[in-house]
Amino acid sequence: MLAFKKKLLMKKLLRYSTVCLLLLTAFGSCKKYLDINKNPNAAEEPPISGLLANTTYNTAYEVYSASNYTSYYVQYLASPNPASDVDIYNTVDPSTTWYRFYNIMTDLYDMRKFAVQKGQTDHVAISDILMALHINMATNLWGDIPYSEAFIGVNNLTPAFDNQQALFDTALNMLDAGITLLQPINDTTIVDSTSDFIHNGQTSAWLKTAHALKARMLNQLSKTNSYSPDAVLAELQNAYTSNRDDAQVTSFEVRNPWAQVALDNAGLDLDGWLSAYFVGVTKDSIYDVFDPRLPLIGTITRYGDYRGTPNGKGRTGTGTENKESYLAVGGWYSSDNSPLQIITYSECKFIEAEAQFRKGNKNTAYAAYMEGITANMEKMGVAETAITDYTTNPVVAVGADALTLQRIMAEKYVACFLSPVTWDDMRRMDYDYKGFMLPQNAALNTFIRRLSYPVNESSANSAHVPDVQLTDKLWWDQ
């Protein structure tokens, strides 16, 4: 945290400069907030629209940043390098992701504070919703994190770490607060649509997102005594009803970051390789059905088929011979304007399917399961005939009586491609996915359960950084 605080001034100046250039018309003027004589930890009268633009835009980037680790742990992607640290569960240094989290959370803290002072309740609500999301994501990565002492500024450069379970409750309370603030018919302020990268200023959409995020969080309790499928389903009643409701960012300064990964790989800066497991799931070698989404995601090899790279094994040969499949340039997830998804209608339908299944309502669970598949395929632009062929295949169309939790999670795995939430799911399911195995050359003898803390944080704030192992389970994963 000390290293983070030391870098905060320069990072804030750079960050606001970037966003100002990106959304000059939305910000009006950023001159006042970029005054280098002002303390960035005690900003006076910042542009609320600027804070909104920065936090909504970068929230989607934070999902991407987290996915740079989780996508390897759940074997969506595989490193082209043999025995890569992220592939084989070695300790990594996630400093960039950590700093991104706290940069955004600091801005959310500021946005809420100034919005309260100005009586802008909609902005207070949005800051609460996004702060809850970040707390949930961060604690699902690391466990305990700084929060209650994290935003004091230079008066405390070594904040204590808050308990992850207590922070889970804090995040739920924030979602409840945001929901309450968004419910009055006559809002006291109007959210600038050009500054809101996620929902274009539509507070009704933010209300749905708050309920969707709360359903996701409550569903994460499936291994605990606190789990209530009824509570999950109650939130879903007020969440998304179609793909149009999805929380996502589709406008970028240059391009979607996954598009950059695909372009880099095409330029022989190797990255974005599809895992052998993901290709096996979608190609037909694991579930004996070809998924029409695969051609929209990955490239065809020199052999005219799809081939993934085993995690931990790395490339065969030079890695430049097109022997394996990669994120496709112009693919659905990796084109310049592909959406960076935060939470979606499709995910909500799979949450519903799981909750109904755990409640014993197989017919309702099956309907939600099928809708989750169809919604995701429709959003990706899969041809109607291909959707029908897939959803009527006996491997997929198992019927309500034969539906299993493993089948629900298998389809959710594909529909939530590149989402960090899949790592939450895999830990909740104890990695019980058909054909899923430890990576080759794994540094651990069991599946990874948490991300390591940043090296700088461990050094500068050693008195407070928890002493944990990568195999230590989070509180909801016992």
mmCIF file of N, CA and C in Angstrom, residues 52-148:
data_model
loop_
_atom_site.group_PDB
_atom_site.id
_atom_site.type_symbol
_atom_site.label_atom_id
_atom_site.label_comp_id
_atom_site.label_asym_id
_atom_site.label_seq_id
_atom_site.Cartn_x
_atom_site.Cartn_y
_atom_site.Cartn_z
ATOM 1 N N LEU A 52 -17.115 9.777 -12.663
ATOM 2 C CA LEU A 52 -18.027 8.759 -13.179
ATOM 3 C C LEU A 52 -17.456 8.125 -14.444
ATOM 4 N N ALA A 53 -16.946 8.955 -15.338
ATOM 5 C CA ALA A 53 -16.369 8.431 -16.577
ATOM 6 C C ALA A 53 -15.188 7.519 -16.284
ATOM 7 N N ASN A 54 -14.312 7.976 -15.395
ATOM 8 C CA ASN A 54 -13.119 7.197 -15.086
ATOM 9 C C ASN A 54 -13.462 5.864 -14.437
ATOM 10 N N THR A 55 -14.383 5.878 -13.489
ATOM 11 C CA THR A 55 -14.682 4.645 -12.756
ATOM 12 C C THR A 55 -15.491 3.661 -13.587
ATOM 13 N N THR A 56 -16.437 4.140 -14.375
ATOM 14 C CA THR A 56 -17.211 3.205 -15.193
ATOM 15 C C THR A 56 -16.346 2.616 -16.304
ATOM 16 N N TYR A 57 -15.538 3.447 -16.918
ATOM 17 C CA TYR A 57 -14.658 2.967 -17.992
ATOM 18 C C TYR A 57 -13.659 1.946 -17.458
ATOM 19 N N ASN A 58 -13.017 2.269 -16.354
ATOM 20 C CA ASN A 58 -11.944 1.417 -15.853
ATOM 21 C C ASN A 58 -12.433 0.210 -15.068
ATOM 22 N N THR A 59 -13.689 0.211 -14.659
ATOM 23 C CA THR A 59 -14.228 -0.993 -14.025
ATOM 24 C C THR A 59 -14.159 -2.169 -14.989
ATOM 25 N N ALA A 60 -14.540 -1.949 -16.230
ATOM 26 C CA ALA A 60 -14.467 -3.030 -17.220
ATOM 27 C C ALA A 60 -13.020 -3.449 -17.451
ATOM 28 N N TYR A 61 -12.108 -2.495 -17.438
ATOM 29 C CA TYR A 61 -10.693 -2.827 -17.590
ATOM 30 C C TYR A 61 -10.188 -3.631 -16.394
ATOM 31 N N GLU A 62 -10.760 -3.385 -15.217
ATOM 32 C CA GLU A 62 -10.352 -4.148 -14.046
ATOM 33 C C GLU A 62 -10.792 -5.601 -14.160
ATOM 34 N N VAL A 63 -11.972 -5.824 -14.742
ATOM 35 C CA VAL A 63 -12.412 -7.194 -15.009
ATOM 36 C C VAL A 63 -11.421 -7.868 -15.956
ATOM 37 N N TYR A 64 -11.006 -7.146 -16.979
ATOM 38 C CA TYR A 64 -9.993 -7.668 -17.909
ATOM 39 C C TYR A 64 -8.683 -7.960 -17.181
ATOM 40 N N SER A 65 -8.258 -7.042 -16.330
ATOM 41 C CA SER A 65 -6.996 -7.209 -15.617
ATOM 42 C C SER A 65 -7.023 -8.450 -14.730
ATOM 43 N N ALA A 66 -8.120 -8.652 -14.007
ATOM 44 C CA ALA A 66 -8.252 -9.854 -13.176
ATOM 45 C C ALA A 66 -8.263 -11.108 -14.036
ATOM 46 N N SER A 67 -8.900 -11.001 -15.194
ATOM 47 C CA SER A 67 -8.996 -12.156 -16.090
ATOM 48 C C SER A 67 -7.645 -12.584 -16.633
ATOM 49 N N ASN A 68 -6.662 -11.703 -16.606
ATOM 50 C CA ASN A 68 -5.324 -12.075 -17.047
ATOM 51 C C ASN A 68 -4.700 -13.144 -16.161
ATOM 52 N N TYR A 69 -5.254 -13.342 -14.982
ATOM 53 C CA TYR A 69 -4.843 -14.442 -14.109
ATOM 54 C C TYR A 69 -5.879 -15.560 -14.117
ATOM 55 N N THR A 70 -7.120 -15.198 -13.884
ATOM 56 C CA THR A 70 -8.153 -16.221 -13.722
ATOM 57 C C THR A 70 -8.373 -17.036 -14.992
ATOM 58 N N SER A 71 -8.167 -16.449 -16.162
ATOM 59 C CA SER A 71 -8.392 -17.181 -17.410
ATOM 60 C C SER A 71 -7.417 -18.341 -17.581
ATOM 61 N N TYR A 72 -6.265 -18.253 -16.921
ATOM 62 C CA TYR A 72 -5.311 -19.364 -16.949
ATOM 63 C C TYR A 72 -5.650 -20.390 -15.870
ATOM 64 N N TYR A 73 -6.135 -19.914 -14.728
ATOM 65 C CA TYR A 73 -6.494 -20.839 -13.650
ATOM 66 C C TYR A 73 -7.682 -21.714 -14.025
ATOM 67 N N VAL A 74 -8.602 -21.182 -14.832
ATOM 68 C CA VAL A 74 -9.770 -21.972 -15.258
ATOM 69 C C VAL A 74 -9.557 -22.559 -16.652
ATOM 70 N N GLN A 75 -8.386 -22.310 -17.223
ATOM 71 C CA GLN A 75 -7.984 -22.899 -18.502
ATOM 72 C C GLN A 75 -8.870 -22.478 -19.673
ATOM 73 N N TYR A 76 -9.209 -21.193 -19.694
ATOM 74 C CA TYR A 76 -9.712 -20.591 -20.923
ATOM 75 C C TYR A 76 -8.527 -20.371 -21.866
ATOM 76 N N LEU A 77 -7.447 -19.850 -21.292
ATOM 77 C CA LEU A 77 -6.234 -19.540 -22.027
ATOM 78 C C LEU A 77 -5.074 -20.351 -21.476
ATOM 79 N N ALA A 78 -4.030 -20.480 -22.278
ATOM 80 C CA ALA A 78 -2.805 -21.160 -21.860
ATOM 81 C C ALA A 78 -1.616 -20.343 -22.337
ATOM 82 N N SER A 79 -0.577 -20.341 -21.557
ATOM 83 C CA SER A 79 0.606 -19.581 -21.946
ATOM 84 C C SER A 79 1.353 -20.292 -23.071
ATOM 85 N N PRO A 80 1.899 -19.530 -24.027
ATOM 86 C CA PRO A 80 2.742 -20.142 -25.060
ATOM 87 C C PRO A 80 4.105 -20.561 -24.528
ATOM 88 N N ASN A 81 4.437 -20.135 -23.307
ATOM 89 C CA ASN A 81 5.739 -20.434 -22.724
ATOM 90 C C ASN A 81 5.659 -21.650 -21.812
ATOM 91 N N PRO A 82 6.552 -22.619 -21.968
ATOM 92 C CA PRO A 82 6.531 -23.799 -21.104
ATOM 93 C C PRO A 82 6.689 -23.421 -19.634
ATOM 94 N N ALA A 83 5.896 -24.076 -18.782
ATOM 95 C CA ALA A 83 5.976 -23.885 -17.330
ATOM 96 C C ALA A 83 5.870 -22.416 -16.929
ATOM 97 N N SER A 84 5.007 -21.675 -17.604
ATOM 98 C CA SER A 84 4.766 -20.275 -17.239
ATOM 99 C C SER A 84 4.184 -20.206 -15.834
ATOM 100 N N ASP A 85 4.593 -19.210 -15.051
ATOM 101 C CA ASP A 85 4.163 -19.102 -13.654
ATOM 102 C C ASP A 85 2.648 -19.112 -13.515
ATOM 103 N N VAL A 86 1.961 -18.329 -14.349
ATOM 104 C CA VAL A 86 0.512 -18.229 -14.217
ATOM 105 C C VAL A 86 -0.168 -19.529 -14.636
ATOM 106 N N ASP A 87 0.463 -20.293 -15.492
ATOM 107 C CA ASP A 87 -0.092 -21.569 -15.936
ATOM 108 C C ASP A 87 0.027 -22.653 -14.874
ATOM 109 N N ILE A 88 1.167 -22.692 -14.178
ATOM 110 C CA ILE A 88 1.463 -23.843 -13.314
ATOM 111 C C ILE A 88 1.281 -23.554 -11.825
ATOM 112 N N TYR A 89 0.639 -22.447 -11.491
ATOM 113 C CA TYR A 89 0.337 -22.096 -10.098
ATOM 114 C C TYR A 89 1.564 -21.662 -9.309
ATOM 115 N N ASN A 90 2.564 -21.129 -9.973
ATOM 116 C CA ASN A 90 3.658 -20.513 -9.245
ATOM 117 C C ASN A 90 3.200 -19.164 -8.706
ATOM 118 N N THR A 91 3.906 -18.649 -7.719
ATOM 119 C CA THR A 91 3.615 -17.311 -7.216
ATOM 120 C C THR A 91 3.869 -16.286 -8.318
ATOM 121 N N VAL A 92 2.921 -15.386 -8.506
ATOM 122 C CA VAL A 92 3.064 -14.304 -9.479
ATOM 123 C C VAL A 92 3.015 -12.978 -8.728
ATOM 124 N N ASP A 93 3.347 -11.913 -9.417
ATOM 125 C CA ASP A 93 3.287 -10.583 -8.802
ATOM 126 C C ASP A 93 2.187 -9.766 -9.477
ATOM 127 N N PRO A 94 0.980 -9.764 -8.901
ATOM 128 C CA PRO A 94 -0.149 -9.071 -9.531
ATOM 129 C C PRO A 94 -0.225 -7.593 -9.169
ATOM 130 N N SER A 95 0.924 -6.931 -9.133
ATOM 131 C CA SER A 95 0.952 -5.531 -8.695
ATOM 132 C C SER A 95 0.076 -4.633 -9.561
ATOM 133 N N THR A 96 0.117 -4.824 -10.872
ATOM 134 C CA THR A 96 -0.669 -3.962 -11.761
ATOM 135 C C THR A 96 -2.152 -4.090 -11.463
ATOM 136 N N THR A 97 -2.618 -5.315 -11.300
ATOM 137 C CA THR A 97 -4.035 -5.531 -11.000
ATOM 138 C C THR A 97 -4.396 -4.932 -9.650
ATOM 139 N N TRP A 98 -3.542 -5.117 -8.661
ATOM 140 C CA TRP A 98 -3.763 -4.556 -7.321
ATOM 141 C C TRP A 98 -3.858 -3.036 -7.392
ATOM 142 N N TYR A 99 -2.912 -2.391 -8.085
ATOM 143 C CA TYR A 99 -2.922 -0.933 -8.187
ATOM 144 C C TYR A 99 -4.154 -0.440 -8.929
ATOM 145 N N ARG A 100 -4.559 -1.171 -9.959
ATOM 146 C CA ARG A 100 -5.771 -0.794 -10.687
ATOM 147 C C ARG A 100 -6.982 -0.801 -9.751
ATOM 148 N N PHE A 101 -7.090 -1.852 -8.961
ATOM 149 C CA PHE A 101 -8.205 -1.929 -8.022
ATOM 150 C C PHE A 101 -8.230 -0.709 -7.115
ATOM 151 N N TYR A 102 -7.096 -0.388 -6.512
ATOM 152 C CA TYR A 102 -7.090 0.698 -5.534
ATOM 153 C C TYR A 102 -7.159 2.076 -6.185
ATOM 154 N N ASN A 103 -6.683 2.218 -7.397
ATOM 155 C CA ASN A 103 -6.901 3.481 -8.106
ATOM 156 C C ASN A 103 -8.389 3.733 -8.307
ATOM 157 N N ILE A 104 -9.084 2.703 -8.784
ATOM 158 C CA ILE A 104 -10.520 2.866 -9.041
ATOM 159 C C ILE A 104 -11.288 3.021 -7.734
ATOM 160 N N MET A 105 -10.951 2.218 -6.736
ATOM 161 C CA MET A 105 -11.662 2.299 -5.459
ATOM 162 C C MET A 105 -11.455 3.655 -4.792
ATOM 163 N N THR A 106 -10.261 4.233 -4.949
ATOM 164 C CA THR A 106 -10.021 5.577 -4.417
ATOM 165 C C THR A 106 -10.916 6.595 -5.115
ATOM 166 N N ASP A 107 -11.049 6.466 -6.419
ATOM 167 C CA ASP A 107 -11.923 7.381 -7.157
ATOM 168 C C ASP A 107 -13.390 7.172 -6.790
ATOM 169 N N LEU A 108 -13.782 5.927 -6.564
ATOM 170 C CA LEU A 108 -15.157 5.663 -6.128
ATOM 171 C C LEU A 108 -15.414 6.270 -4.755
ATOM 172 N N TYR A 109 -14.416 6.178 -3.889
ATOM 173 C CA TYR A 109 -14.516 6.790 -2.559
ATOM 174 C C TYR A 109 -14.700 8.301 -2.697
ATOM 175 N N ASP A 110 -13.882 8.927 -3.564
ATOM 176 C CA ASP A 110 -13.995 10.371 -3.794
ATOM 177 C C ASP A 110 -15.341 10.724 -4.413
ATOM 178 N N MET A 111 -15.764 9.941 -5.402
ATOM 179 C CA MET A 111 -17.018 10.253 -6.083
ATOM 180 C C MET A 111 -18.182 10.206 -5.104
ATOM 181 N N ARG A 112 -18.186 9.208 -4.251
ATOM 182 C CA ARG A 112 -19.268 9.118 -3.272
ATOM 183 C C ARG A 112 -19.243 10.308 -2.317
ATOM 184 N N LYS A 113 -18.049 10.652 -1.836
ATOM 185 C CA LYS A 113 -17.919 11.748 -0.873
ATOM 186 C C LYS A 113 -18.430 13.058 -1.459
ATOM 187 N N PHE A 114 -17.997 13.388 -2.659
ATOM 188 C CA PHE A 114 -18.402 14.649 -3.267
ATOM 189 C C PHE A 114 -19.851 14.613 -3.733
ATOM 190 N N ALA A 115 -20.325 13.448 -4.144
ATOM 191 C CA ALA A 115 -21.731 13.335 -4.547
ATOM 192 C C ALA A 115 -22.651 13.522 -3.350
ATOM 193 N N VAL A 116 -22.247 13.008 -2.187
ATOM 194 C CA VAL A 116 -23.028 13.223 -0.965
ATOM 195 C C VAL A 116 -23.093 14.708 -0.649
ATOM 196 N N GLN A 117 -21.949 15.393 -0.752
ATOM 197 C CA GLN A 117 -21.907 16.824 -0.467
ATOM 198 C C GLN A 117 -22.806 17.622 -1.407
ATOM 199 N N LYS A 118 -22.911 17.174 -2.644
ATOM 200 C CA LYS A 118 -23.705 17.893 -3.638
ATOM 201 C C LYS A 118 -25.145 17.405 -3.708
ATOM 202 N N GLY A 119 -25.473 16.376 -2.936
ATOM 203 C CA GLY A 119 -26.822 15.834 -2.967
ATOM 204 C C GLY A 119 -27.154 15.087 -4.243
ATOM 205 N N GLN A 120 -26.145 14.563 -4.914
ATOM 206 C CA GLN A 120 -26.348 13.830 -6.167
ATOM 207 C C GLN A 120 -26.510 12.340 -5.851
ATOM 208 N N THR A 121 -27.714 11.969 -5.481
ATOM 209 C CA THR A 121 -27.953 10.622 -4.951
ATOM 210 C C THR A 121 -27.711 9.524 -5.980
ATOM 211 N N ASP A 122 -27.966 9.799 -7.253
ATOM 212 C CA ASP A 122 -27.722 8.779 -8.270
ATOM 213 C C ASP A 122 -26.240 8.414 -8.335
ATOM 214 N N HIS A 123 -25.376 9.420 -8.226
ATOM 215 C CA HIS A 123 -23.939 9.167 -8.255
ATOM 216 C C HIS A 123 -23.484 8.453 -6.983
ATOM 217 N N VAL A 124 -24.118 8.768 -5.867
ATOM 218 C CA VAL A 124 -23.829 8.031 -4.629
ATOM 219 C C VAL A 124 -24.166 6.562 -4.830
ATOM 220 N N ALA A 125 -25.323 6.299 -5.421
ATOM 221 C CA ALA A 125 -25.765 4.923 -5.645
ATOM 222 C C ALA A 125 -24.813 4.174 -6.567
ATOM 223 N N ILE A 126 -24.409 4.816 -7.654
ATOM 224 C CA ILE A 126 -23.503 4.159 -8.596
ATOM 225 C C ILE A 126 -22.163 3.868 -7.943
ATOM 226 N N SER A 127 -21.666 4.805 -7.147
ATOM 227 C CA SER A 127 -20.395 4.570 -6.459
ATOM 228 C C SER A 127 -20.516 3.410 -5.480
ATOM 229 N N ASP A 128 -21.643 3.299 -4.787
ATOM 230 C CA ASP A 128 -21.860 2.173 -3.877
ATOM 231 C C ASP A 128 -21.885 0.848 -4.635
ATOM 232 N N ILE A 129 -22.579 0.829 -5.756
ATOM 233 C CA ILE A 129 -22.697 -0.404 -6.544
ATOM 234 C C ILE A 129 -21.334 -0.841 -7.075
ATOM 235 N N LEU A 130 -20.580 0.110 -7.618
ATOM 236 C CA LEU A 130 -19.279 -0.239 -8.173
ATOM 237 C C LEU A 130 -18.266 -0.563 -7.084
ATOM 238 N N MET A 131 -18.346 0.104 -5.939
ATOM 239 C CA MET A 131 -17.447 -0.239 -4.840
ATOM 240 C C MET A 131 -17.741 -1.655 -4.353
ATOM 241 N N ALA A 132 -19.005 -2.021 -4.271
ATOM 242 C CA ALA A 132 -19.371 -3.382 -3.870
ATOM 243 C C ALA A 132 -18.799 -4.401 -4.845
ATOM 244 N N LEU A 133 -18.895 -4.103 -6.132
ATOM 245 C CA LEU A 133 -18.335 -4.996 -7.143
ATOM 246 C C LEU A 133 -16.838 -5.171 -6.950
ATOM 247 N N HIS A 134 -16.126 -4.066 -6.726
ATOM 248 C CA HIS A 134 -14.673 -4.143 -6.571
ATOM 249 C C HIS A 134 -14.277 -4.866 -5.291
ATOM 250 N N ILE A 135 -14.990 -4.631 -4.221
ATOM 251 C CA ILE A 135 -14.704 -5.356 -2.982
ATOM 252 C C ILE A 135 -14.892 -6.850 -3.193
ATOM 253 N N ASN A 136 -15.988 -7.212 -3.847
ATOM 254 C CA ASN A 136 -16.260 -8.627 -4.083
ATOM 255 C C ASN A 136 -15.200 -9.256 -4.979
ATOM 256 N N MET A 137 -14.843 -8.579 -6.064
ATOM 257 C CA MET A 137 -13.819 -9.128 -6.958
ATOM 258 C C MET A 137 -12.473 -9.249 -6.250
ATOM 259 N N ALA A 138 -12.077 -8.203 -5.532
ATOM 260 C CA ALA A 138 -10.763 -8.202 -4.892
ATOM 261 C C ALA A 138 -10.666 -9.259 -3.801
ATOM 262 N N THR A 139 -11.697 -9.377 -2.978
ATOM 263 C CA THR A 139 -11.649 -10.393 -1.923
ATOM 264 C C THR A 139 -11.732 -11.800 -2.501
ATOM 265 N N ASN A 140 -12.374 -11.958 -3.651
ATOM 266 C CA ASN A 140 -12.406 -13.274 -4.287
ATOM 267 C C ASN A 140 -11.065 -13.642 -4.900
ATOM 268 N N LEU A 141 -10.235 -12.640 -5.172
ATOM 269 C CA LEU A 141 -8.884 -12.901 -5.652
ATOM 270 C C LEU A 141 -7.920 -13.155 -4.503
ATOM 271 N N TRP A 142 -7.932 -12.270 -3.495
ATOM 272 C CA TRP A 142 -6.903 -12.292 -2.461
ATOM 273 C C TRP A 142 -7.378 -12.722 -1.072
ATOM 274 N N GLY A 143 -8.641 -12.593 -0.770
ATOM 275 C CA GLY A 143 -9.091 -12.810 0.603
ATOM 276 C C GLY A 143 -9.140 -11.484 1.331
ATOM 277 N N ASP A 144 -8.414 -11.360 2.434
ATOM 278 C CA ASP A 144 -8.359 -10.103 3.178
ATOM 279 C C ASP A 144 -7.660 -9.029 2.342
ATOM 280 N N ILE A 145 -8.207 -7.815 2.377
ATOM 281 C CA ILE A 145 -7.601 -6.679 1.672
ATOM 282 C C ILE A 145 -7.769 -5.425 2.529
ATOM 283 N N PRO A 146 -6.966 -4.373 2.304
ATOM 284 C CA PRO A 146 -7.198 -3.105 3.001
ATOM 285 C C PRO A 146 -8.488 -2.458 2.514
ATOM 286 N N TYR A 147 -9.270 -1.962 3.441
ATOM 287 C CA TYR A 147 -10.459 -1.201 3.046
ATOM 288 C C TYR A 147 -10.743 -0.074 4.031
ATOM 289 N N SER A 148 -11.013 -0.403 5.286
ATOM 290 C CA SER A 148 -11.436 0.627 6.242
ATOM 291 C C SER A 148 -10.367 1.695 6.451
#
